Amino acid sequence: MREIAFAEVPLEPYRDALGEERLESLRRGCERVRSLLGGRTVWNVNSTAAGGGVAELLHVLGPLARAAGVDVRWLVLDGDAEFQAIAKRLVSRLYGVAGDGGPLGDAEARRYRRRIEESAEPLAAFLRPGDVVIVHDPQPAGLIGTARRCGASVVWRCHIGSDQANEHTRDGGRFVGGFVAEADATVFSTIGHVAGWAPRPLVIPPSIDPCGPKNMPLTGAQVRDVLGVAGLIAHERPAPVETPVPVGAGVRVHRPAVVLREGPPPPADLPMVVQVSRWDRLKDMIGVLESFVASGVDGYLTLAGADLAGVADDPAAAGVYDECRQVWESLPGGHRRRCQLVCLPMDDLRENAVMVNALQRHASVVVQKSLAEGFGLTATEAMWKSRPLVASAVGGLRDQVTDGETGLLVGDPRDVATTAAHLRRLFRDRPFARRLGEGARRRVRERYLPDRQLLDWARLIEGVTT
Ligand code: UDP
């Protein structure tokens, strides 16, 4: 169990993104929580400090809540390869799929409990009666009871789920439901994912940070420079780029990405279709590749994920990347030369975030063809950048995207033909694509910025502590 220190951020830059009124209401909400807590702490417990949506969210909300006066802190439960494999299997089951297909029975439960028991004392050393503990996702769920026995109020925050209950979700529920039953409340990203065994469930969708390196404004020239340095588009003289960030120090972008490509980088003015995701089968990168090829659009496809060395907690990533590479290699040359597979450097997460930002801004169309999704942060990030989005109608993506207004949905996530048709439409009808992008931006402003999320949490914390 180790503590991750939150960055310090000023509140002022949020005035531009949120406006005076919203910033003031955020201040008031946090002030209420602060006085309720009376000097006690809100702890977040999850299983990774980097990579994926949960870490992303905590890196944003933690500093912002602290800047608004609430003592929020973050603990990570590490595990060895065996624990990670079991945890990954558990996550897959709650998504409604088999994952690696391995068992989740008594032996795995014993192994899981062992790690949880080892972590109980280290966790208890941090907690004081009256603290609030938010346990994220199933990996650390076994610690809910420990936190309760320390006198804390405990909320289980589940970021994942399946649109339909099946044998796998039941398997996952059997494994984790008993631990979760001890929580004071549970939170899900979308109503469709509320599990029957979750006590006192509430829905709070996530949000994105408009002022951090992932979503801050970038000029067209900065976008081209960043992508030039990363080696993702043709650039005359790529040189390190310094980008100021509204909250926090500037970022230096100087590392090239690892790119699998045939031929030179695509010209900067060739329209690009982009999906940014972890290398995970549920993100269906191969389906995006197939849809792009089937669409026949005159553009270029970039599939980008994290550098494999940077996601050591994700044992399946290398295999998924490899499957994707094999499909790419089997494409006819003409198509292969129109697609690149990109592993973005992870040595510096802020540099990585600026690269994601630039890629999303550069995209003519952003795709999120997930087979399951709790909430698509990548989709929200693209929508905030006014990008026309093609997303599968699964999980939280169905709440985020109003079909034809804030993006285009694909009813069956495996439907390559419809995804391809949507791409063709957005390439052909640029005014429509622009309108979707504008609608997308409005949607994020209304619903998916961090003040809204923090105020939802403030209300929940009031509920569990009074
Ligand atoms: N991400 C990133 N760098 C990468 C790949 C992904 O920062 O190389 C981020 C991405 O921008 C998003 C998060 O990881 O903020 C993924 O969240 P999402 O909800 O889309 O999916 P999850 O990974 O939680 O399933």
Short mmCIF file of C-alpha atoms and ligand atoms in Angstrom, two decimals:
data_model
loop_
_atom_site.label_atom_id
_atom_site.label_comp_id
_atom_site.label_asym_id
_atom_site.label_seq_id
_atom_site.Cartn_x
_atom_site.Cartn_y
_atom_site.Cartn_z
CA MET A 1 0.00 0.00 0.00
CA ARG A 2 1.65 3.23 -1.05
CA GLU A 3 0.48 6.80 -1.08
CA ILE A 4 0.53 8.80 -4.31
CA ALA A 5 1.01 12.52 -3.79
CA PHE A 6 -1.40 14.76 -5.66
CA ALA A 7 -0.05 17.66 -7.69
CA GLU A 8 -0.89 21.14 -6.44
CA VAL A 9 -3.06 23.14 -8.81
CA PRO A 10 -4.51 26.64 -8.62
CA LEU A 11 -8.29 27.06 -9.02
CA GLU A 12 -8.04 30.25 -11.06
CA PRO A 13 -7.53 28.70 -14.53
CA TYR A 14 -10.86 26.92 -14.13
CA ARG A 15 -12.58 30.28 -14.25
CA ASP A 16 -11.98 30.35 -18.03
CA ALA A 17 -13.19 26.83 -18.60
CA LEU A 18 -16.16 26.78 -16.19
CA GLY A 19 -17.12 30.40 -15.79
CA GLU A 20 -17.39 32.42 -12.57
CA GLU A 21 -20.74 31.04 -11.47
CA ARG A 22 -19.79 27.39 -11.73
CA LEU A 23 -16.45 27.96 -10.02
CA GLU A 24 -18.22 29.70 -7.13
CA SER A 25 -20.71 26.87 -6.74
CA LEU A 26 -17.80 24.38 -6.70
CA ARG A 27 -16.11 26.40 -3.97
CA ARG A 28 -19.29 26.41 -1.89
CA GLY A 29 -19.83 22.64 -2.33
CA CYS A 30 -16.29 21.84 -1.26
CA GLU A 31 -16.53 24.20 1.68
CA ARG A 32 -19.60 22.29 2.91
CA VAL A 33 -17.71 18.99 2.69
CA ARG A 34 -14.72 20.49 4.47
CA SER A 35 -16.77 21.62 7.41
CA LEU A 36 -18.60 18.28 7.53
CA LEU A 37 -15.32 16.37 7.62
CA GLY A 38 -13.98 18.61 10.36
CA GLY A 39 -10.32 17.94 9.55
CA ARG A 40 -10.76 14.34 8.48
CA THR A 41 -9.69 12.90 5.12
CA VAL A 42 -11.27 11.49 1.97
CA TRP A 43 -9.12 8.55 0.84
CA ASN A 44 -9.15 7.00 -2.61
CA VAL A 45 -7.91 3.43 -2.92
CA ASN A 46 -7.27 1.84 -6.31
CA SER A 47 -4.77 -0.48 -7.94
CA THR A 48 -2.68 1.68 -10.26
CA ALA A 49 -1.18 5.15 -10.27
CA ALA A 50 -1.01 5.42 -14.05
CA GLY A 51 -2.71 4.06 -17.14
CA GLY A 52 -6.43 3.87 -17.74
CA GLY A 53 -9.42 5.89 -16.73
CA VAL A 54 -9.39 5.56 -12.93
CA ALA A 55 -5.87 6.89 -12.51
CA GLU A 56 -6.72 9.62 -15.00
CA LEU A 57 -9.74 10.68 -12.96
CA LEU A 58 -7.92 10.69 -9.66
CA HIS A 59 -5.08 12.78 -11.05
CA VAL A 60 -7.68 15.42 -11.92
CA LEU A 61 -10.23 15.34 -9.12
CA GLY A 62 -7.77 14.95 -6.27
CA PRO A 63 -5.79 18.14 -6.93
CA LEU A 64 -8.95 20.10 -7.74
CA ALA A 65 -10.73 19.05 -4.54
CA ARG A 66 -7.61 19.83 -2.54
CA ALA A 67 -7.38 23.27 -4.16
CA ALA A 68 -10.99 23.81 -3.07
CA GLY A 69 -10.04 22.94 0.53
CA VAL A 70 -10.92 19.24 0.98
CA ASP A 71 -8.20 16.91 2.29
CA VAL A 72 -8.25 14.22 -0.40
CA ARG A 73 -5.53 11.58 -0.54
CA TRP A 74 -4.73 8.51 -2.66
CA LEU A 75 -3.48 5.01 -1.84
CA VAL A 76 -2.53 2.33 -4.34
CA LEU A 77 -2.79 -1.38 -3.62
CA ASP A 78 0.03 -3.03 -5.56
CA GLY A 79 0.04 -6.71 -6.34
CA ASP A 80 2.34 -9.27 -7.87
CA ALA A 81 1.75 -10.81 -11.31
CA GLU A 82 -0.50 -13.53 -9.90
CA PHE A 83 -2.73 -11.02 -8.09
CA GLN A 84 -2.85 -8.81 -11.18
CA ALA A 85 -3.91 -11.73 -13.36
CA ILE A 86 -6.74 -12.59 -10.95
CA ALA A 87 -7.74 -8.92 -10.69
CA LYS A 88 -7.78 -8.58 -14.48
CA ARG A 89 -9.95 -11.69 -14.73
CA LEU A 90 -12.33 -10.20 -12.18
CA VAL A 91 -12.54 -6.93 -14.11
CA SER A 92 -13.25 -8.83 -17.34
CA ARG A 93 -16.01 -10.82 -15.65
CA LEU A 94 -17.72 -7.64 -14.47
CA TYR A 95 -17.51 -6.38 -18.05
CA GLY A 96 -19.43 -9.53 -18.95
CA VAL A 97 -16.62 -11.37 -20.74
CA ALA A 98 -14.39 -14.33 -19.87
CA GLY A 99 -11.11 -12.38 -20.11
CA ASP A 100 -8.23 -14.84 -20.30
CA GLY A 101 -10.73 -17.60 -19.66
CA GLY A 102 -8.97 -18.70 -16.49
CA PRO A 103 -10.94 -19.74 -13.43
CA LEU A 104 -12.18 -17.45 -10.69
CA GLY A 105 -12.87 -20.07 -8.09
CA ASP A 106 -11.78 -20.99 -4.58
CA ALA A 107 -8.04 -21.03 -5.29
CA GLU A 108 -8.20 -17.54 -6.81
CA ALA A 109 -10.36 -16.30 -3.95
CA ARG A 110 -7.78 -17.60 -1.45
CA ARG A 111 -4.96 -15.92 -3.35
CA TYR A 112 -6.97 -12.68 -3.54
CA ARG A 113 -7.77 -12.74 0.18
CA ARG A 114 -4.13 -13.31 1.03
CA ARG A 115 -3.11 -10.09 -0.72
CA ILE A 116 -6.00 -8.24 0.88
CA GLU A 117 -5.06 -9.50 4.35
CA GLU A 118 -1.43 -8.43 3.81
CA SER A 119 -2.68 -4.95 2.95
CA ALA A 120 -5.16 -4.55 5.79
CA GLU A 121 -2.67 -3.37 8.38
CA PRO A 122 -0.86 -0.93 6.07
CA LEU A 123 -4.27 0.54 5.12
CA ALA A 124 -5.40 0.81 8.73
CA ALA A 125 -2.22 2.74 9.54
CA PHE A 126 -3.43 5.54 7.29
CA LEU A 127 -7.06 5.73 8.44
CA ARG A 128 -8.76 7.57 11.29
CA PRO A 129 -12.35 7.19 12.51
CA GLY A 130 -14.63 9.50 10.57
CA ASP A 131 -12.55 9.41 7.37
CA VAL A 132 -14.28 8.66 4.09
CA VAL A 133 -12.77 5.90 1.94
CA ILE A 134 -13.62 5.56 -1.75
CA VAL A 135 -12.58 2.15 -3.01
CA HIS A 136 -12.29 2.07 -6.79
CA ASP A 137 -13.21 -1.01 -8.80
CA PRO A 138 -13.03 -4.64 -7.74
CA GLN A 139 -9.27 -5.06 -7.28
CA PRO A 140 -9.12 -3.46 -3.79
CA ALA A 141 -12.79 -4.20 -2.89
CA GLY A 142 -11.66 -6.74 -0.29
CA LEU A 143 -10.41 -3.81 1.80
CA ILE A 144 -13.88 -2.31 2.32
CA GLY A 145 -14.40 -4.27 5.55
CA THR A 146 -11.03 -3.18 6.95
CA ALA A 147 -11.85 0.46 6.29
CA ARG A 148 -15.24 0.08 7.97
CA ARG A 149 -13.66 -1.49 11.03
CA CYS A 150 -11.33 1.53 11.24
CA GLY A 151 -14.42 3.69 11.68
CA ALA A 152 -14.45 5.13 8.15
CA SER A 153 -17.48 5.58 5.91
CA VAL A 154 -16.82 3.55 2.78
CA VAL A 155 -18.08 3.98 -0.79
CA TRP A 156 -17.38 1.42 -3.51
CA ARG A 157 -16.90 3.25 -6.82
CA CYS A 158 -17.33 0.85 -9.71
CA HIS A 159 -16.12 2.19 -13.06
CA ILE A 160 -16.97 -0.90 -15.06
CA GLY A 161 -20.01 -2.95 -15.88
CA SER A 162 -21.93 -4.91 -18.43
CA ASP A 163 -25.08 -3.89 -20.25
CA GLN A 164 -26.44 -7.39 -19.74
CA ALA A 165 -26.02 -9.70 -16.80
CA ASN A 166 -24.60 -13.07 -17.88
CA GLU A 167 -22.65 -16.01 -16.46
CA HIS A 168 -19.47 -13.89 -16.31
CA THR A 169 -21.00 -10.97 -14.43
CA ARG A 170 -22.55 -13.46 -12.03
CA ASP A 171 -19.11 -15.05 -11.58
CA GLY A 172 -17.63 -11.62 -10.82
CA GLY A 173 -20.50 -10.72 -8.49
CA ARG A 174 -20.02 -13.96 -6.54
CA PHE A 175 -16.33 -13.15 -6.12
CA VAL A 176 -16.65 -9.55 -5.03
CA GLY A 177 -20.26 -9.03 -3.91
CA GLY A 178 -19.66 -10.15 -0.32
CA PHE A 179 -16.92 -7.56 0.15
CA VAL A 180 -18.97 -4.81 -1.45
CA ALA A 181 -21.98 -5.58 0.74
CA GLU A 182 -20.10 -3.94 3.63
CA ALA A 183 -19.93 -0.54 1.88
CA ASP A 184 -22.13 2.37 2.99
CA ALA A 185 -22.95 3.21 -0.61
CA THR A 186 -21.91 2.30 -4.16
CA VAL A 187 -21.43 4.48 -7.22
CA PHE A 188 -21.65 3.54 -10.91
CA SER A 189 -20.98 5.52 -14.09
CA THR A 190 -24.26 4.65 -15.74
CA ILE A 191 -27.63 3.34 -14.56
CA GLY A 192 -27.35 0.28 -16.81
CA HIS A 193 -24.34 -0.96 -14.84
CA VAL A 194 -25.81 -0.92 -11.36
CA ALA A 195 -25.28 -4.44 -10.01
CA GLY A 196 -28.13 -6.13 -8.15
CA TRP A 197 -25.80 -6.99 -5.25
CA ALA A 198 -24.53 -3.41 -4.77
CA PRO A 199 -25.84 -1.69 -1.61
CA ARG A 200 -27.39 1.81 -1.90
CA PRO A 201 -26.31 2.49 -5.49
CA LEU A 202 -26.01 5.94 -7.07
CA VAL A 203 -24.95 7.09 -10.52
CA ILE A 204 -22.17 9.66 -10.89
CA PRO A 205 -20.63 9.91 -14.36
CA PRO A 206 -16.93 10.82 -14.56
CA SER A 207 -15.53 14.02 -16.02
CA ILE A 208 -12.44 15.37 -17.75
CA ASP A 209 -10.03 18.13 -16.82
CA PRO A 210 -10.29 21.07 -19.24
CA CYS A 211 -7.12 22.69 -17.84
CA GLY A 212 -4.69 19.79 -17.71
CA PRO A 213 -2.29 18.68 -20.46
CA LYS A 214 -4.78 16.17 -21.89
CA ASN A 215 -7.51 18.67 -22.74
CA MET A 216 -6.05 22.16 -22.59
CA PRO A 217 -6.27 24.25 -25.74
CA LEU A 218 -3.45 23.75 -28.27
CA THR A 219 -2.89 25.81 -31.41
CA GLY A 220 -2.77 24.13 -34.81
CA ALA A 221 0.97 24.77 -34.93
CA GLN A 222 1.48 23.16 -31.50
CA VAL A 223 -0.54 20.14 -32.57
CA ARG A 224 1.62 19.66 -35.67
CA ASP A 225 4.84 20.20 -33.72
CA VAL A 226 3.87 17.66 -31.05
CA LEU A 227 2.82 15.06 -33.61
CA GLY A 228 5.97 15.81 -35.61
CA VAL A 229 8.18 15.15 -32.58
CA ALA A 230 6.26 11.98 -31.79
CA GLY A 231 6.80 10.91 -35.42
CA LEU A 232 3.08 10.57 -36.16
CA ILE A 233 2.82 13.03 -39.05
CA ALA A 234 5.32 14.36 -41.58
CA HIS A 235 7.16 17.37 -40.24
CA GLU A 236 10.08 19.25 -41.73
CA ARG A 237 12.26 19.70 -38.69
CA PRO A 238 10.79 18.09 -35.59
CA ALA A 239 12.31 19.65 -32.49
CA PRO A 240 11.29 19.36 -28.80
CA VAL A 241 8.16 21.38 -28.01
CA GLU A 242 7.47 23.26 -24.78
CA THR A 243 3.77 23.62 -24.02
CA PRO A 244 2.52 25.78 -21.14
CA VAL A 245 -0.25 24.13 -19.09
CA PRO A 246 -2.93 26.24 -17.33
CA VAL A 247 -2.56 24.20 -14.13
CA GLY A 248 0.97 23.11 -13.32
CA ALA A 249 4.35 23.44 -14.94
CA GLY A 250 4.82 23.38 -18.70
CA VAL A 251 5.44 20.11 -20.50
CA ARG A 252 8.38 19.28 -22.71
CA VAL A 253 7.48 16.95 -25.55
CA HIS A 254 10.61 15.37 -26.92
CA ARG A 255 10.26 11.59 -27.09
CA PRO A 256 9.28 9.80 -30.27
CA ALA A 257 6.51 7.23 -30.08
CA VAL A 258 7.08 3.63 -31.14
CA VAL A 259 5.34 3.46 -34.48
CA LEU A 260 4.52 0.46 -36.64
CA ARG A 261 4.04 1.82 -40.13
CA GLU A 262 5.02 1.17 -43.71
CA GLY A 263 6.31 4.15 -45.62
CA PRO A 264 6.73 7.74 -44.44
CA PRO A 265 4.56 9.43 -41.81
CA PRO A 266 1.26 10.71 -43.21
CA PRO A 267 1.19 14.27 -44.54
CA ALA A 268 -0.19 16.76 -42.00
CA ASP A 269 -3.13 17.63 -44.26
CA LEU A 270 -4.33 14.06 -44.84
CA PRO A 271 -7.53 13.58 -42.78
CA MET A 272 -6.88 11.23 -39.90
CA VAL A 273 -9.16 8.79 -38.13
CA VAL A 274 -7.99 8.15 -34.57
CA GLN A 275 -8.74 5.76 -31.75
CA VAL A 276 -6.78 6.15 -28.50
CA SER A 277 -7.19 3.26 -26.10
CA ARG A 278 -5.44 0.86 -23.85
CA TRP A 279 -4.35 -2.30 -25.69
CA ASP A 280 -7.33 -4.26 -24.49
CA ARG A 281 -9.59 -6.57 -26.52
CA LEU A 282 -12.64 -4.71 -25.22
CA LYS A 283 -11.46 -1.61 -27.10
CA ASP A 284 -11.65 -3.57 -30.37
CA MET A 285 -8.70 -1.90 -32.09
CA ILE A 286 -8.86 -4.66 -34.73
CA GLY A 287 -12.50 -3.80 -35.42
CA VAL A 288 -11.46 -0.17 -35.96
CA LEU A 289 -8.79 -1.30 -38.42
CA GLU A 290 -11.32 -3.42 -40.30
CA SER A 291 -13.91 -0.63 -40.32
CA PHE A 292 -11.41 1.91 -41.64
CA VAL A 293 -10.36 -0.45 -44.44
CA ALA A 294 -14.00 -1.23 -45.26
CA SER A 295 -14.91 2.46 -45.38
CA GLY A 296 -12.49 3.19 -48.23
CA VAL A 297 -12.24 6.84 -47.07
CA ASP A 298 -9.37 8.90 -48.38
CA GLY A 299 -7.59 9.31 -45.08
CA TYR A 300 -5.20 7.73 -42.62
CA LEU A 301 -5.83 5.64 -39.51
CA THR A 302 -3.91 5.99 -36.25
CA LEU A 303 -4.49 3.44 -33.50
CA ALA A 304 -2.71 4.68 -30.42
CA GLY A 305 -2.21 3.10 -27.03
CA ALA A 306 0.29 3.27 -24.24
CA ASP A 307 3.83 2.10 -24.62
CA LEU A 308 3.80 -1.55 -23.51
CA ALA A 309 6.61 -1.07 -21.00
CA GLY A 310 4.54 1.66 -19.34
CA VAL A 311 1.55 -0.54 -18.54
CA ALA A 312 3.21 -3.28 -16.55
CA ASP A 313 0.03 -3.76 -14.46
CA ASP A 314 -1.81 -4.88 -17.59
CA PRO A 315 -0.57 -8.37 -18.40
CA ALA A 316 -2.72 -8.75 -21.54
CA ALA A 317 -1.66 -5.56 -23.35
CA ALA A 318 1.33 -7.03 -25.20
CA GLY A 319 -0.75 -9.90 -26.55
CA VAL A 320 -3.53 -7.60 -27.76
CA TYR A 321 -1.02 -5.31 -29.45
CA ASP A 322 0.50 -8.34 -31.13
CA GLU A 323 -2.87 -9.52 -32.47
CA CYS A 324 -3.43 -6.06 -33.86
CA ARG A 325 0.02 -6.09 -35.48
CA GLN A 326 -0.74 -9.42 -37.15
CA VAL A 327 -3.97 -8.12 -38.65
CA TRP A 328 -2.15 -4.98 -39.81
CA GLU A 329 0.58 -7.13 -41.43
CA SER A 330 -2.02 -9.20 -43.26
CA LEU A 331 -3.62 -6.13 -44.90
CA PRO A 332 -2.98 -5.58 -48.61
CA GLY A 333 -0.11 -3.10 -49.06
CA GLY A 334 -2.31 -0.20 -50.13
CA HIS A 335 -4.29 -0.38 -46.91
CA ARG A 336 -1.28 -1.13 -44.74
CA ARG A 337 0.34 2.09 -45.91
CA ARG A 338 -2.73 4.00 -44.65
CA CYS A 339 -2.64 2.73 -41.06
CA GLN A 340 -0.17 3.10 -38.21
CA LEU A 341 -0.07 1.41 -34.81
CA VAL A 342 1.37 3.72 -32.19
CA CYS A 343 2.68 3.11 -28.68
CA LEU A 344 2.89 6.46 -26.92
CA PRO A 345 5.78 6.95 -24.49
CA MET A 346 4.75 6.70 -20.84
CA ASP A 347 7.98 7.80 -19.13
CA ASP A 348 6.41 11.18 -18.45
CA LEU A 349 2.62 11.02 -18.13
CA ARG A 350 2.16 14.71 -18.85
CA GLU A 351 4.13 14.40 -22.07
CA ASN A 352 1.99 11.37 -22.92
CA ALA A 353 -1.14 13.44 -22.21
CA VAL A 354 -0.05 16.23 -24.54
CA MET A 355 0.48 13.66 -27.29
CA VAL A 356 -3.02 12.25 -26.75
CA ASN A 357 -4.36 15.80 -26.78
CA ALA A 358 -2.61 16.60 -30.06
CA LEU A 359 -3.73 13.37 -31.70
CA GLN A 360 -7.36 13.94 -30.74
CA ARG A 361 -7.23 17.53 -31.96
CA HIS A 362 -5.60 16.49 -35.22
CA ALA A 363 -8.24 13.83 -35.89
CA SER A 364 -10.90 14.48 -38.52
CA VAL A 365 -12.94 11.73 -36.88
CA VAL A 366 -12.42 10.02 -33.53
CA VAL A 367 -13.63 6.46 -33.06
CA GLN A 368 -14.39 4.63 -29.83
CA LYS A 369 -15.46 1.19 -30.91
CA SER A 370 -15.45 -0.44 -27.47
CA LEU A 371 -17.24 -3.73 -26.97
CA ALA A 372 -17.99 -2.72 -23.37
CA GLU A 373 -17.36 0.53 -21.55
CA GLY A 374 -18.12 1.91 -18.11
CA PHE A 375 -17.69 5.43 -19.35
CA GLY A 376 -15.57 6.41 -22.34
CA LEU A 377 -13.13 9.04 -21.12
CA THR A 378 -11.35 9.05 -24.47
CA ALA A 379 -14.68 9.75 -26.16
CA THR A 380 -15.37 12.65 -23.77
CA GLU A 381 -11.89 14.03 -24.37
CA ALA A 382 -12.48 14.00 -28.13
CA MET A 383 -15.95 15.55 -27.73
CA TRP A 384 -14.51 18.41 -25.67
CA LYS A 385 -12.20 19.08 -28.63
CA SER A 386 -15.28 19.34 -30.87
CA ARG A 387 -14.36 16.20 -32.77
CA PRO A 388 -17.04 14.24 -34.59
CA LEU A 389 -17.18 10.90 -32.83
CA VAL A 390 -18.22 7.42 -33.93
CA ALA A 391 -18.84 5.30 -30.85
CA SER A 392 -20.42 1.97 -30.12
CA ALA A 393 -23.68 2.11 -28.19
CA VAL A 394 -22.42 0.38 -25.05
CA GLY A 395 -22.27 1.33 -21.39
CA GLY A 396 -21.75 4.98 -20.56
CA LEU A 397 -21.14 5.84 -24.22
CA ARG A 398 -24.92 5.64 -24.69
CA ASP A 399 -25.39 8.44 -22.15
CA GLN A 400 -22.55 10.51 -23.54
CA VAL A 401 -23.55 10.41 -27.18
CA THR A 402 -26.96 11.45 -28.45
CA ASP A 403 -27.00 9.82 -31.85
CA GLY A 404 -26.93 12.37 -34.67
CA GLU A 405 -26.47 15.31 -32.28
CA THR A 406 -23.29 14.80 -30.29
CA GLY A 407 -21.80 11.94 -32.31
CA LEU A 408 -22.82 8.83 -34.21
CA LEU A 409 -23.59 5.57 -32.45
CA VAL A 410 -23.09 2.04 -33.74
CA GLY A 411 -25.85 -0.14 -32.27
CA ASP A 412 -23.99 -3.43 -32.37
CA PRO A 413 -20.38 -2.78 -31.36
CA ARG A 414 -19.13 -5.55 -33.65
CA ASP A 415 -20.84 -4.03 -36.67
CA VAL A 416 -17.99 -3.13 -39.02
CA ALA A 417 -20.25 -2.16 -41.94
CA THR A 418 -22.14 0.51 -39.96
CA THR A 419 -18.93 1.89 -38.45
CA ALA A 420 -17.51 2.15 -41.97
CA ALA A 421 -20.69 3.83 -43.26
CA HIS A 422 -20.49 6.41 -40.42
CA LEU A 423 -16.88 7.15 -41.35
CA ARG A 424 -17.84 7.65 -45.00
CA ARG A 425 -20.67 9.98 -44.02
CA LEU A 426 -18.43 12.13 -41.82
CA PHE A 427 -15.77 12.34 -44.52
CA ARG A 428 -18.36 13.26 -47.17
CA ASP A 429 -20.50 15.70 -45.19
CA ARG A 430 -18.10 18.05 -43.43
CA PRO A 431 -20.78 20.55 -42.28
CA PHE A 432 -22.63 17.69 -40.56
CA ALA A 433 -19.37 16.50 -38.98
CA ARG A 434 -18.76 20.04 -37.73
CA ARG A 435 -22.26 20.27 -36.23
CA LEU A 436 -21.72 16.98 -34.41
CA GLY A 437 -18.44 18.32 -33.05
CA GLU A 438 -20.10 21.48 -31.78
CA GLY A 439 -22.90 19.46 -30.16
CA ALA A 440 -20.30 17.23 -28.57
CA ARG A 441 -18.48 20.16 -27.02
CA ARG A 442 -21.74 21.56 -25.59
CA ARG A 443 -22.62 18.18 -24.13
CA VAL A 444 -19.30 17.92 -22.29
CA ARG A 445 -19.59 21.49 -21.01
CA GLU A 446 -23.02 20.72 -19.57
CA ARG A 447 -22.34 17.31 -18.07
CA TYR A 448 -18.77 16.11 -17.98
CA LEU A 449 -16.59 18.80 -16.43
CA PRO A 450 -15.11 18.21 -12.98
CA ASP A 451 -17.16 20.73 -10.99
CA ARG A 452 -20.32 18.75 -11.71
CA GLN A 453 -18.65 15.54 -10.62
CA LEU A 454 -17.15 16.99 -7.44
CA LEU A 455 -20.51 18.46 -6.45
CA ASP A 456 -22.14 15.05 -6.94
CA TRP A 457 -19.47 13.56 -4.67
CA ALA A 458 -19.95 16.35 -2.15
CA ARG A 459 -23.64 15.44 -1.88
CA LEU A 460 -22.80 11.76 -1.52
CA ILE A 461 -20.21 12.43 1.19
CA GLU A 462 -22.79 14.51 3.04
CA GLY A 463 -25.14 11.54 2.76
CA VAL A 464 -22.74 8.94 4.17
CA THR A 465 -21.25 11.08 6.94
CA THR A 466 -24.40 12.62 8.42
N1 UDP B 1 -4.75 7.17 -22.18
C1 UDP B 1 -3.58 7.90 -22.07
N2 UDP B 1 -2.50 7.52 -22.79
C2 UDP B 1 -2.54 6.46 -23.63
C3 UDP B 1 -3.75 5.72 -23.75
C4 UDP B 1 -4.85 6.11 -23.00
O1 UDP B 1 -3.51 8.89 -21.34
O2 UDP B 1 -1.51 6.18 -24.25
C5 UDP B 1 -5.90 7.66 -21.38
C6 UDP B 1 -7.03 8.20 -22.22
O3 UDP B 1 -6.73 9.49 -22.72
C7 UDP B 1 -8.15 8.19 -21.19
C8 UDP B 1 -7.83 6.96 -20.35
O4 UDP B 1 -6.45 6.63 -20.61
O5 UDP B 1 -8.10 9.34 -20.39
C9 UDP B 1 -8.70 5.79 -20.74
O6 UDP B 1 -9.96 5.94 -20.16
P1 UDP B 1 -11.27 5.28 -20.80
O7 UDP B 1 -12.41 5.60 -19.90
O8 UDP B 1 -11.43 5.69 -22.22
O9 UDP B 1 -10.97 3.72 -20.80
P2 UDP B 1 -10.39 2.74 -19.66
O10 UDP B 1 -8.93 2.65 -19.94
O11 UDP B 1 -10.71 3.33 -18.34
O12 UDP B 1 -11.08 1.45 -19.93
#
